[in-house]
Amino acid sequence: RIAQYYLSGQTDLLISGYWGPMLSWLIVPWLLIFADPLHAAHAAMAVSAVVFLVGGFCVLRAARLPDSASVIGMWIIALIGVAWSINPTPDLLMAGLLCCGTSQLVSDKWVANVRTALGAGLVLGASYLAKAVALPVSALMLIGLASTNVVVYQSSLRQAVRAAAMTIAGFLIVAGPWIGILSYKYGHPVFS
């Protein structure tokens, strides 16, 4: 329904702290193709399943599994994505984007490369736009992985803080405007 509000320009109804905007944004172009909104939602869920498959691939690649394990993992991810895409919800899209961002955070390049850290934040910010629970999940994951890089992998504290700051900056570039819009609408700082 929110996608139809975007299409008709009903700005007073399209902003909701309950529902992240990304799935609605994905549905809007499909509404121009399909007369039935449910078909448009299923098309957007197909896109979400592809994003989930790509996210799963990124995690498997970051885990450096043997090829046979990666192939089996991809089949499992594909089957889960197909089964999960039947009901129109933002969960599949959020999970795929969260996996893409996570794969960058667990990469060897995250602490050493500012662009990788910023890219991880941008993707994690997109996962927040799919579903707000990605914000606290990303924050906890970021704290845990930054700490792990210092304690286990002997990265310098300065490198870990810089990588975390760049990831947070990337997150806020994408998620900040939506957080600002919601906070304005509800009259106090909120993210969901």
mmCIF file with all atom_site columns, C-alpha atoms in Angstrom:
data_model
loop_
_atom_site.group_PDB
_atom_site.id
_atom_site.type_symbol
_atom_site.label_atom_id
_atom_site.label_alt_id
_atom_site.label_comp_id
_atom_site.label_asym_id
_atom_site.label_entity_id
_atom_site.label_seq_id
_atom_site.pdbx_PDB_ins_code
_atom_site.Cartn_x
_atom_site.Cartn_y
_atom_site.Cartn_z
_atom_site.occupancy
_atom_site.B_iso_or_equiv
_atom_site.pdbx_formal_charge
_atom_site.auth_seq_id
_atom_site.auth_comp_id
_atom_site.auth_asym_id
_atom_site.auth_atom_id
_atom_site.pdbx_PDB_model_num
ATOM 1   C CA . ARG A 1 1   ? 0.000  0.000   0.000   1.00 0.00 ? 1   ARG A CA 1
ATOM 2   C CA . ILE A 1 2   ? 2.841  2.384   0.835   1.00 0.00 ? 2   ILE A CA 1
ATOM 3   C CA . ALA A 1 3   ? 4.288  1.859   -2.651  1.00 0.00 ? 3   ALA A CA 1
ATOM 4   C CA . GLN A 1 4   ? 0.972  3.053   -4.069  1.00 0.00 ? 4   GLN A CA 1
ATOM 5   C CA . TYR A 1 5   ? 1.249  6.178   -1.891  1.00 0.00 ? 5   TYR A CA 1
ATOM 6   C CA . TYR A 1 6   ? 4.666  6.879   -3.439  1.00 0.00 ? 6   TYR A CA 1
ATOM 7   C CA . LEU A 1 7   ? 3.239  6.399   -6.904  1.00 0.00 ? 7   LEU A CA 1
ATOM 8   C CA . SER A 1 8   ? 0.280  8.702   -6.262  1.00 0.00 ? 8   SER A CA 1
ATOM 9   C CA . GLY A 1 9   ? 2.387  11.294  -4.404  1.00 0.00 ? 9   GLY A CA 1
ATOM 10  C CA . GLN A 1 10  ? 0.529  11.071  -1.098  1.00 0.00 ? 10  GLN A CA 1
ATOM 11  C CA . THR A 1 11  ? 3.456  12.328  0.972   1.00 0.00 ? 11  THR A CA 1
ATOM 12  C CA . ASP A 1 12  ? 1.455  12.499  4.200   1.00 0.00 ? 12  ASP A CA 1
ATOM 13  C CA . LEU A 1 13  ? 0.947  8.705   4.135   1.00 0.00 ? 13  LEU A CA 1
ATOM 14  C CA . LEU A 1 14  ? 4.176  7.317   2.700   1.00 0.00 ? 14  LEU A CA 1
ATOM 15  C CA . ILE A 1 15  ? 6.439  7.873   5.706   1.00 0.00 ? 15  ILE A CA 1
ATOM 16  C CA . SER A 1 16  ? 6.111  5.200   8.360   1.00 0.00 ? 16  SER A CA 1
ATOM 17  C CA . GLY A 1 17  ? 8.314  4.344   11.298  1.00 0.00 ? 17  GLY A CA 1
ATOM 18  C CA . TYR A 1 18  ? 6.865  0.856   11.242  1.00 0.00 ? 18  TYR A CA 1
ATOM 19  C CA . TRP A 1 19  ? 7.811  -0.063  7.688   1.00 0.00 ? 19  TRP A CA 1
ATOM 20  C CA . GLY A 1 20  ? 11.223 0.614   6.119   1.00 0.00 ? 20  GLY A CA 1
ATOM 21  C CA . PRO A 1 21  ? 11.055 2.373   2.752   1.00 0.00 ? 21  PRO A CA 1
ATOM 22  C CA . MET A 1 22  ? 13.252 0.154   0.585   1.00 0.00 ? 22  MET A CA 1
ATOM 23  C CA . LEU A 1 23  ? 10.796 -2.632  -0.229  1.00 0.00 ? 23  LEU A CA 1
ATOM 24  C CA . SER A 1 24  ? 8.163  -0.026  -1.076  1.00 0.00 ? 24  SER A CA 1
ATOM 25  C CA . TRP A 1 25  ? 10.699 1.697   -3.341  1.00 0.00 ? 25  TRP A CA 1
ATOM 26  C CA . LEU A 1 26  ? 11.324 -1.631  -5.073  1.00 0.00 ? 26  LEU A CA 1
ATOM 27  C CA . ILE A 1 27  ? 7.600  -2.215  -5.569  1.00 0.00 ? 27  ILE A CA 1
ATOM 28  C CA . VAL A 1 28  ? 6.909  1.205   -7.144  1.00 0.00 ? 28  VAL A CA 1
ATOM 29  C CA . PRO A 1 29  ? 8.408  0.492   -10.616 1.00 0.00 ? 29  PRO A CA 1
ATOM 30  C CA . TRP A 1 30  ? 6.654  -2.878  -10.708 1.00 0.00 ? 30  TRP A CA 1
ATOM 31  C CA . LEU A 1 31  ? 3.331  -1.129  -10.112 1.00 0.00 ? 31  LEU A CA 1
ATOM 32  C CA . LEU A 1 32  ? 3.857  0.567   -13.461 1.00 0.00 ? 32  LEU A CA 1
ATOM 33  C CA . ILE A 1 33  ? 4.147  -2.858  -15.104 1.00 0.00 ? 33  ILE A CA 1
ATOM 34  C CA . PHE A 1 34  ? 1.573  -4.931  -13.220 1.00 0.00 ? 34  PHE A CA 1
ATOM 35  C CA . ALA A 1 35  ? -2.024 -3.881  -12.625 1.00 0.00 ? 35  ALA A CA 1
ATOM 36  C CA . ASP A 1 36  ? -2.284 -6.125  -9.564  1.00 0.00 ? 36  ASP A CA 1
ATOM 37  C CA . PRO A 1 37  ? -0.243 -4.750  -6.607  1.00 0.00 ? 37  PRO A CA 1
ATOM 38  C CA . LEU A 1 38  ? 0.337  -8.289  -5.344  1.00 0.00 ? 38  LEU A CA 1
ATOM 39  C CA . HIS A 1 39  ? 2.150  -9.168  -8.589  1.00 0.00 ? 39  HIS A CA 1
ATOM 40  C CA . ALA A 1 40  ? 4.274  -6.045  -8.156  1.00 0.00 ? 40  ALA A CA 1
ATOM 41  C CA . ALA A 1 41  ? 5.108  -7.107  -4.599  1.00 0.00 ? 41  ALA A CA 1
ATOM 42  C CA . HIS A 1 42  ? 6.085  -10.603 -5.792  1.00 0.00 ? 42  HIS A CA 1
ATOM 43  C CA . ALA A 1 43  ? 8.349  -9.104  -8.460  1.00 0.00 ? 43  ALA A CA 1
ATOM 44  C CA . ALA A 1 44  ? 10.052 -7.007  -5.781  1.00 0.00 ? 44  ALA A CA 1
ATOM 45  C CA . MET A 1 45  ? 10.426 -10.143 -3.674  1.00 0.00 ? 45  MET A CA 1
ATOM 46  C CA . ALA A 1 46  ? 12.135 -11.849 -6.620  1.00 0.00 ? 46  ALA A CA 1
ATOM 47  C CA . VAL A 1 47  ? 14.631 -8.977  -6.646  1.00 0.00 ? 47  VAL A CA 1
ATOM 48  C CA . SER A 1 48  ? 15.012 -9.451  -2.877  1.00 0.00 ? 48  SER A CA 1
ATOM 49  C CA . ALA A 1 49  ? 15.760 -13.150 -3.410  1.00 0.00 ? 49  ALA A CA 1
ATOM 50  C CA . VAL A 1 50  ? 18.530 -12.240 -5.865  1.00 0.00 ? 50  VAL A CA 1
ATOM 51  C CA . VAL A 1 51  ? 19.962 -9.742  -3.343  1.00 0.00 ? 51  VAL A CA 1
ATOM 52  C CA . PHE A 1 52  ? 19.848 -12.502 -0.706  1.00 0.00 ? 52  PHE A CA 1
ATOM 53  C CA . LEU A 1 53  ? 21.669 -14.882 -3.058  1.00 0.00 ? 53  LEU A CA 1
ATOM 54  C CA . VAL A 1 54  ? 24.372 -12.279 -3.753  1.00 0.00 ? 54  VAL A CA 1
ATOM 55  C CA . GLY A 1 55  ? 24.692 -11.553 -0.021  1.00 0.00 ? 55  GLY A CA 1
ATOM 56  C CA . GLY A 1 56  ? 25.034 -15.249 0.756   1.00 0.00 ? 56  GLY A CA 1
ATOM 57  C CA . PHE A 1 57  ? 27.681 -15.600 -1.953  1.00 0.00 ? 57  PHE A CA 1
ATOM 58  C CA . CYS A 1 58  ? 29.618 -12.677 -0.459  1.00 0.00 ? 58  CYS A CA 1
ATOM 59  C CA . VAL A 1 59  ? 29.577 -14.277 3.000   1.00 0.00 ? 59  VAL A CA 1
ATOM 60  C CA . LEU A 1 60  ? 30.664 -17.665 1.637   1.00 0.00 ? 60  LEU A CA 1
ATOM 61  C CA . ARG A 1 61  ? 33.491 -16.012 -0.306  1.00 0.00 ? 61  ARG A CA 1
ATOM 62  C CA . ALA A 1 62  ? 34.598 -14.055 2.777   1.00 0.00 ? 62  ALA A CA 1
ATOM 63  C CA . ALA A 1 63  ? 34.614 -17.296 4.794   1.00 0.00 ? 63  ALA A CA 1
ATOM 64  C CA . ARG A 1 64  ? 37.096 -18.788 2.283   1.00 0.00 ? 64  ARG A CA 1
ATOM 65  C CA . LEU A 1 65  ? 35.376 -22.163 2.232   1.00 0.00 ? 65  LEU A CA 1
ATOM 66  C CA . PRO A 1 66  ? 36.422 -24.932 -0.152  1.00 0.00 ? 66  PRO A CA 1
ATOM 67  C CA . ASP A 1 67  ? 34.710 -24.761 -3.532  1.00 0.00 ? 67  ASP A CA 1
ATOM 68  C CA . SER A 1 68  ? 32.510 -27.781 -2.840  1.00 0.00 ? 68  SER A CA 1
ATOM 69  C CA . ALA A 1 69  ? 31.254 -26.252 0.421   1.00 0.00 ? 69  ALA A CA 1
ATOM 70  C CA . SER A 1 70  ? 30.565 -22.949 -1.334  1.00 0.00 ? 70  SER A CA 1
ATOM 71  C CA . VAL A 1 71  ? 28.537 -24.672 -4.066  1.00 0.00 ? 71  VAL A CA 1
ATOM 72  C CA . ILE A 1 72  ? 26.479 -26.561 -1.482  1.00 0.00 ? 72  ILE A CA 1
ATOM 73  C CA . GLY A 1 73  ? 26.047 -23.335 0.480   1.00 0.00 ? 73  GLY A CA 1
ATOM 74  C CA . MET A 1 74  ? 24.846 -21.469 -2.607  1.00 0.00 ? 74  MET A CA 1
ATOM 75  C CA . TRP A 1 75  ? 22.242 -24.152 -3.328  1.00 0.00 ? 75  TRP A CA 1
ATOM 76  C CA . ILE A 1 76  ? 20.992 -23.948 0.241   1.00 0.00 ? 76  ILE A CA 1
ATOM 77  C CA . ILE A 1 77  ? 20.882 -20.138 0.097   1.00 0.00 ? 77  ILE A CA 1
ATOM 78  C CA . ALA A 1 78  ? 19.030 -20.236 -3.236  1.00 0.00 ? 78  ALA A CA 1
ATOM 79  C CA . LEU A 1 79  ? 16.418 -22.661 -1.894  1.00 0.00 ? 79  LEU A CA 1
ATOM 80  C CA . ILE A 1 80  ? 15.930 -20.605 1.266   1.00 0.00 ? 80  ILE A CA 1
ATOM 81  C CA . GLY A 1 81  ? 15.621 -17.438 -0.827  1.00 0.00 ? 81  GLY A CA 1
ATOM 82  C CA . VAL A 1 82  ? 12.949 -18.971 -3.061  1.00 0.00 ? 82  VAL A CA 1
ATOM 83  C CA . ALA A 1 83  ? 10.956 -20.272 -0.078  1.00 0.00 ? 83  ALA A CA 1
ATOM 84  C CA . TRP A 1 84  ? 11.334 -16.988 1.810   1.00 0.00 ? 84  TRP A CA 1
ATOM 85  C CA . SER A 1 85  ? 10.311 -14.843 -1.160  1.00 0.00 ? 85  SER A CA 1
ATOM 86  C CA . ILE A 1 86  ? 6.746  -16.167 -1.256  1.00 0.00 ? 86  ILE A CA 1
ATOM 87  C CA . ASN A 1 87  ? 5.448  -13.703 1.348   1.00 0.00 ? 87  ASN A CA 1
ATOM 88  C CA . PRO A 1 88  ? 6.097  -9.997  0.691   1.00 0.00 ? 88  PRO A CA 1
ATOM 89  C CA . THR A 1 89  ? 8.142  -8.826  3.680   1.00 0.00 ? 89  THR A CA 1
ATOM 90  C CA . PRO A 1 90  ? 11.342 -6.747  3.920   1.00 0.00 ? 90  PRO A CA 1
ATOM 91  C CA . ASP A 1 91  ? 13.189 -9.494  5.827   1.00 0.00 ? 91  ASP A CA 1
ATOM 92  C CA . LEU A 1 92  ? 14.733 -11.201 2.808   1.00 0.00 ? 92  LEU A CA 1
ATOM 93  C CA . LEU A 1 93  ? 15.991 -7.916  1.368   1.00 0.00 ? 93  LEU A CA 1
ATOM 94  C CA . MET A 1 94  ? 17.412 -6.831  4.723   1.00 0.00 ? 94  MET A CA 1
ATOM 95  C CA . ALA A 1 95  ? 19.118 -10.210 5.210   1.00 0.00 ? 95  ALA A CA 1
ATOM 96  C CA . GLY A 1 96  ? 20.757 -10.062 1.774   1.00 0.00 ? 96  GLY A CA 1
ATOM 97  C CA . LEU A 1 97  ? 22.053 -6.532  2.299   1.00 0.00 ? 97  LEU A CA 1
ATOM 98  C CA . LEU A 1 98  ? 23.165 -7.341  5.841   1.00 0.00 ? 98  LEU A CA 1
ATOM 99  C CA . CYS A 1 99  ? 25.104 -10.320 4.487   1.00 0.00 ? 99  CYS A CA 1
ATOM 100 C CA . CYS A 1 100 ? 26.806 -8.128  1.857   1.00 0.00 ? 100 CYS A CA 1
ATOM 101 C CA . GLY A 1 101 ? 27.823 -5.604  4.521   1.00 0.00 ? 101 GLY A CA 1
ATOM 102 C CA . THR A 1 102 ? 28.932 -8.315  6.928   1.00 0.00 ? 102 THR A CA 1
ATOM 103 C CA . SER A 1 103 ? 31.147 -9.889  4.276   1.00 0.00 ? 103 SER A CA 1
ATOM 104 C CA . GLN A 1 104 ? 32.983 -6.579  3.984   1.00 0.00 ? 104 GLN A CA 1
ATOM 105 C CA . LEU A 1 105 ? 33.334 -6.246  7.768   1.00 0.00 ? 105 LEU A CA 1
ATOM 106 C CA . VAL A 1 106 ? 34.910 -9.693  8.096   1.00 0.00 ? 106 VAL A CA 1
ATOM 107 C CA . SER A 1 107 ? 37.219 -9.053  5.160   1.00 0.00 ? 107 SER A CA 1
ATOM 108 C CA . ASP A 1 108 ? 40.948 -8.630  5.790   1.00 0.00 ? 108 ASP A CA 1
ATOM 109 C CA . LYS A 1 109 ? 40.634 -5.305  3.982   1.00 0.00 ? 109 LYS A CA 1
ATOM 110 C CA . TRP A 1 110 ? 38.105 -3.760  6.402   1.00 0.00 ? 110 TRP A CA 1
ATOM 111 C CA . VAL A 1 111 ? 40.640 -2.400  8.919   1.00 0.00 ? 111 VAL A CA 1
ATOM 112 C CA . ALA A 1 112 ? 43.322 -1.626  6.356   1.00 0.00 ? 112 ALA A CA 1
ATOM 113 C CA . ASN A 1 113 ? 41.247 -0.068  3.583   1.00 0.00 ? 113 ASN A CA 1
ATOM 114 C CA . VAL A 1 114 ? 39.144 3.059   4.149   1.00 0.00 ? 114 VAL A CA 1
ATOM 115 C CA . ARG A 1 115 ? 37.095 2.420   0.989   1.00 0.00 ? 115 ARG A CA 1
ATOM 116 C CA . THR A 1 116 ? 36.123 -1.063  2.164   1.00 0.00 ? 116 THR A CA 1
ATOM 117 C CA . ALA A 1 117 ? 35.060 0.322   5.551   1.00 0.00 ? 117 ALA A CA 1
ATOM 118 C CA . LEU A 1 118 ? 33.019 3.085   3.918   1.00 0.00 ? 118 LEU A CA 1
ATOM 119 C CA . GLY A 1 119 ? 31.473 0.595   1.476   1.00 0.00 ? 119 GLY A CA 1
ATOM 120 C CA . ALA A 1 120 ? 30.489 -1.694  4.351   1.00 0.00 ? 120 ALA A CA 1
ATOM 121 C CA . GLY A 1 121 ? 28.722 1.217   6.016   1.00 0.00 ? 121 GLY A CA 1
ATOM 122 C CA . LEU A 1 122 ? 26.886 2.174   2.833   1.00 0.00 ? 122 LEU A CA 1
ATOM 123 C CA . VAL A 1 123 ? 25.575 -1.365  2.392   1.00 0.00 ? 123 VAL A CA 1
ATOM 124 C CA . LEU A 1 124 ? 24.652 -1.712  6.078   1.00 0.00 ? 124 LEU A CA 1
ATOM 125 C CA . GLY A 1 125 ? 22.827 1.622   5.820   1.00 0.00 ? 125 GLY A CA 1
ATOM 126 C CA . ALA A 1 126 ? 20.859 0.197   2.898   1.00 0.00 ? 126 ALA A CA 1
ATOM 127 C CA . SER A 1 127 ? 19.962 -2.832  5.018   1.00 0.00 ? 127 SER A CA 1
ATOM 128 C CA . TYR A 1 128 ? 18.540 -0.415  7.608   1.00 0.00 ? 128 TYR A CA 1
ATOM 129 C CA . LEU A 1 129 ? 16.352 1.122   4.900   1.00 0.00 ? 129 LEU A CA 1
ATOM 130 C CA . ALA A 1 130 ? 14.982 -2.359  4.262   1.00 0.00 ? 130 ALA A CA 1
ATOM 131 C CA . LYS A 1 131 ? 14.201 -3.013  7.939   1.00 0.00 ? 131 LYS A CA 1
ATOM 132 C CA . ALA A 1 132 ? 15.093 -0.916  10.976  1.00 0.00 ? 132 ALA A CA 1
ATOM 133 C CA . VAL A 1 133 ? 16.385 -3.822  13.060  1.00 0.00 ? 133 VAL A CA 1
ATOM 134 C CA . ALA A 1 134 ? 19.508 -3.698  10.880  1.00 0.00 ? 134 ALA A CA 1
ATOM 135 C CA . LEU A 1 135 ? 20.638 -0.573  12.789  1.00 0.00 ? 135 LEU A CA 1
ATOM 136 C CA . PRO A 1 136 ? 21.184 -2.228  16.198  1.00 0.00 ? 136 PRO A CA 1
ATOM 137 C CA . VAL A 1 137 ? 22.397 -5.434  14.549  1.00 0.00 ? 137 VAL A CA 1
ATOM 138 C CA . SER A 1 138 ? 24.968 -3.466  12.533  1.00 0.00 ? 138 SER A CA 1
ATOM 139 C CA . ALA A 1 139 ? 26.065 -1.496  15.607  1.00 0.00 ? 139 ALA A CA 1
ATOM 140 C CA . LEU A 1 140 ? 26.600 -4.640  17.688  1.00 0.00 ? 140 LEU A CA 1
ATOM 141 C CA . MET A 1 141 ? 28.378 -6.391  14.841  1.00 0.00 ? 141 MET A CA 1
ATOM 142 C CA . LEU A 1 142 ? 30.617 -3.368  14.286  1.00 0.00 ? 142 LEU A CA 1
ATOM 143 C CA . ILE A 1 143 ? 31.593 -3.205  17.975  1.00 0.00 ? 143 ILE A CA 1
ATOM 144 C CA . GLY A 1 144 ? 32.289 -6.932  18.074  1.00 0.00 ? 144 GLY A CA 1
ATOM 145 C CA . LEU A 1 145 ? 34.346 -7.026  14.895  1.00 0.00 ? 145 LEU A CA 1
ATOM 146 C CA . ALA A 1 146 ? 36.349 -3.902  15.737  1.00 0.00 ? 146 ALA A CA 1
ATOM 147 C CA . SER A 1 147 ? 37.181 -5.434  19.129  1.00 0.00 ? 147 SER A CA 1
ATOM 148 C CA . THR A 1 148 ? 38.078 -8.745  17.510  1.00 0.00 ? 148 THR A CA 1
ATOM 149 C CA . ASN A 1 149 ? 40.425 -7.021  15.084  1.00 0.00 ? 149 ASN A CA 1
ATOM 150 C CA . VAL A 1 150 ? 42.286 -5.390  17.975  1.00 0.00 ? 150 VAL A CA 1
ATOM 151 C CA . VAL A 1 151 ? 42.397 -8.365  20.347  1.00 0.00 ? 151 VAL A CA 1
ATOM 152 C CA . VAL A 1 152 ? 42.679 -11.370 18.032  1.00 0.00 ? 152 VAL A CA 1
ATOM 153 C CA . TYR A 1 153 ? 44.235 -10.048 14.851  1.00 0.00 ? 153 TYR A CA 1
ATOM 154 C CA . GLN A 1 154 ? 46.510 -7.537  16.585  1.00 0.00 ? 154 GLN A CA 1
ATOM 155 C CA . SER A 1 155 ? 45.300 -4.584  14.530  1.00 0.00 ? 155 SER A CA 1
ATOM 156 C CA . SER A 1 156 ? 46.130 -1.274  16.089  1.00 0.00 ? 156 SER A CA 1
ATOM 157 C CA . LEU A 1 157 ? 43.380 0.401   18.085  1.00 0.00 ? 157 LEU A CA 1
ATOM 158 C CA . ARG A 1 158 ? 43.759 3.427   15.832  1.00 0.00 ? 158 ARG A CA 1
ATOM 159 C CA . GLN A 1 159 ? 43.139 1.343   12.686  1.00 0.00 ? 159 GLN A CA 1
ATOM 160 C CA . ALA A 1 160 ? 40.084 -0.329  14.205  1.00 0.00 ? 160 ALA A CA 1
ATOM 161 C CA . VAL A 1 161 ? 38.616 2.998   15.359  1.00 0.00 ? 161 VAL A CA 1
ATOM 162 C CA . ARG A 1 162 ? 39.260 4.543   11.927  1.00 0.00 ? 162 ARG A CA 1
ATOM 163 C CA . ALA A 1 163 ? 37.589 1.601   10.167  1.00 0.00 ? 163 ALA A CA 1
ATOM 164 C CA . ALA A 1 164 ? 34.623 1.756   12.558  1.00 0.00 ? 164 ALA A CA 1
ATOM 165 C CA . ALA A 1 165 ? 34.307 5.525   12.068  1.00 0.00 ? 165 ALA A CA 1
ATOM 166 C CA . MET A 1 166 ? 34.338 5.158   8.280   1.00 0.00 ? 166 MET A CA 1
ATOM 167 C CA . THR A 1 167 ? 31.736 2.391   8.484   1.00 0.00 ? 167 THR A CA 1
ATOM 168 C CA . ILE A 1 168 ? 29.532 4.573   10.695  1.00 0.00 ? 168 ILE A CA 1
ATOM 169 C CA . ALA A 1 169 ? 29.978 7.475   8.256   1.00 0.00 ? 169 ALA A CA 1
ATOM 170 C CA . GLY A 1 170 ? 28.904 5.279   5.351   1.00 0.00 ? 170 GLY A CA 1
ATOM 171 C CA . PHE A 1 171 ? 25.927 4.040   7.337   1.00 0.00 ? 171 PHE A CA 1
ATOM 172 C CA . LEU A 1 172 ? 24.826 7.577   8.171   1.00 0.00 ? 172 LEU A CA 1
ATOM 173 C CA . ILE A 1 173 ? 25.204 8.765   4.569   1.00 0.00 ? 173 ILE A CA 1
ATOM 174 C CA . VAL A 1 174 ? 22.558 6.240   3.534   1.00 0.00 ? 174 VAL A CA 1
ATOM 175 C CA . ALA A 1 175 ? 20.421 5.896   6.672   1.00 0.00 ? 175 ALA A CA 1
ATOM 176 C CA . GLY A 1 176 ? 20.768 9.408   8.109   1.00 0.00 ? 176 GLY A CA 1
ATOM 177 C CA . PRO A 1 177 ? 18.229 11.106  5.840   1.00 0.00 ? 177 PRO A CA 1
ATOM 178 C CA . TRP A 1 178 ? 15.548 8.514   6.675   1.00 0.00 ? 178 TRP A CA 1
ATOM 179 C CA . ILE A 1 179 ? 16.313 8.772   10.395  1.00 0.00 ? 179 ILE A CA 1
ATOM 180 C CA . GLY A 1 180 ? 16.006 12.560  10.061  1.00 0.00 ? 180 GLY A CA 1
ATOM 181 C CA . ILE A 1 181 ? 12.671 12.304  8.233   1.00 0.00 ? 181 ILE A CA 1
ATOM 182 C CA . LEU A 1 182 ? 11.257 9.909   10.842  1.00 0.00 ? 182 LEU A CA 1
ATOM 183 C CA . SER A 1 183 ? 12.521 12.062  13.703  1.00 0.00 ? 183 SER A CA 1
ATOM 184 C CA . TYR A 1 184 ? 10.914 15.118  12.130  1.00 0.00 ? 184 TYR A CA 1
ATOM 185 C CA . LYS A 1 185 ? 7.618  13.308  11.562  1.00 0.00 ? 185 LYS A CA 1
ATOM 186 C CA . TYR A 1 186 ? 7.381  11.934  15.100  1.00 0.00 ? 186 TYR A CA 1
ATOM 187 C CA . GLY A 1 187 ? 8.779  15.047  16.810  1.00 0.00 ? 187 GLY A CA 1
ATOM 188 C CA . HIS A 1 188 ? 11.709 13.374  18.588  1.00 0.00 ? 188 HIS A CA 1
ATOM 189 C CA . PRO A 1 189 ? 14.819 11.360  17.627  1.00 0.00 ? 189 PRO A CA 1
ATOM 190 C CA . VAL A 1 190 ? 13.763 7.909   16.393  1.00 0.00 ? 190 VAL A CA 1
ATOM 191 C CA . PHE A 1 191 ? 15.098 5.370   13.945  1.00 0.00 ? 191 PHE A CA 1
ATOM 192 C CA . SER A 1 192 ? 12.020 3.153   13.754  1.00 0.00 ? 192 SER A CA 1
#
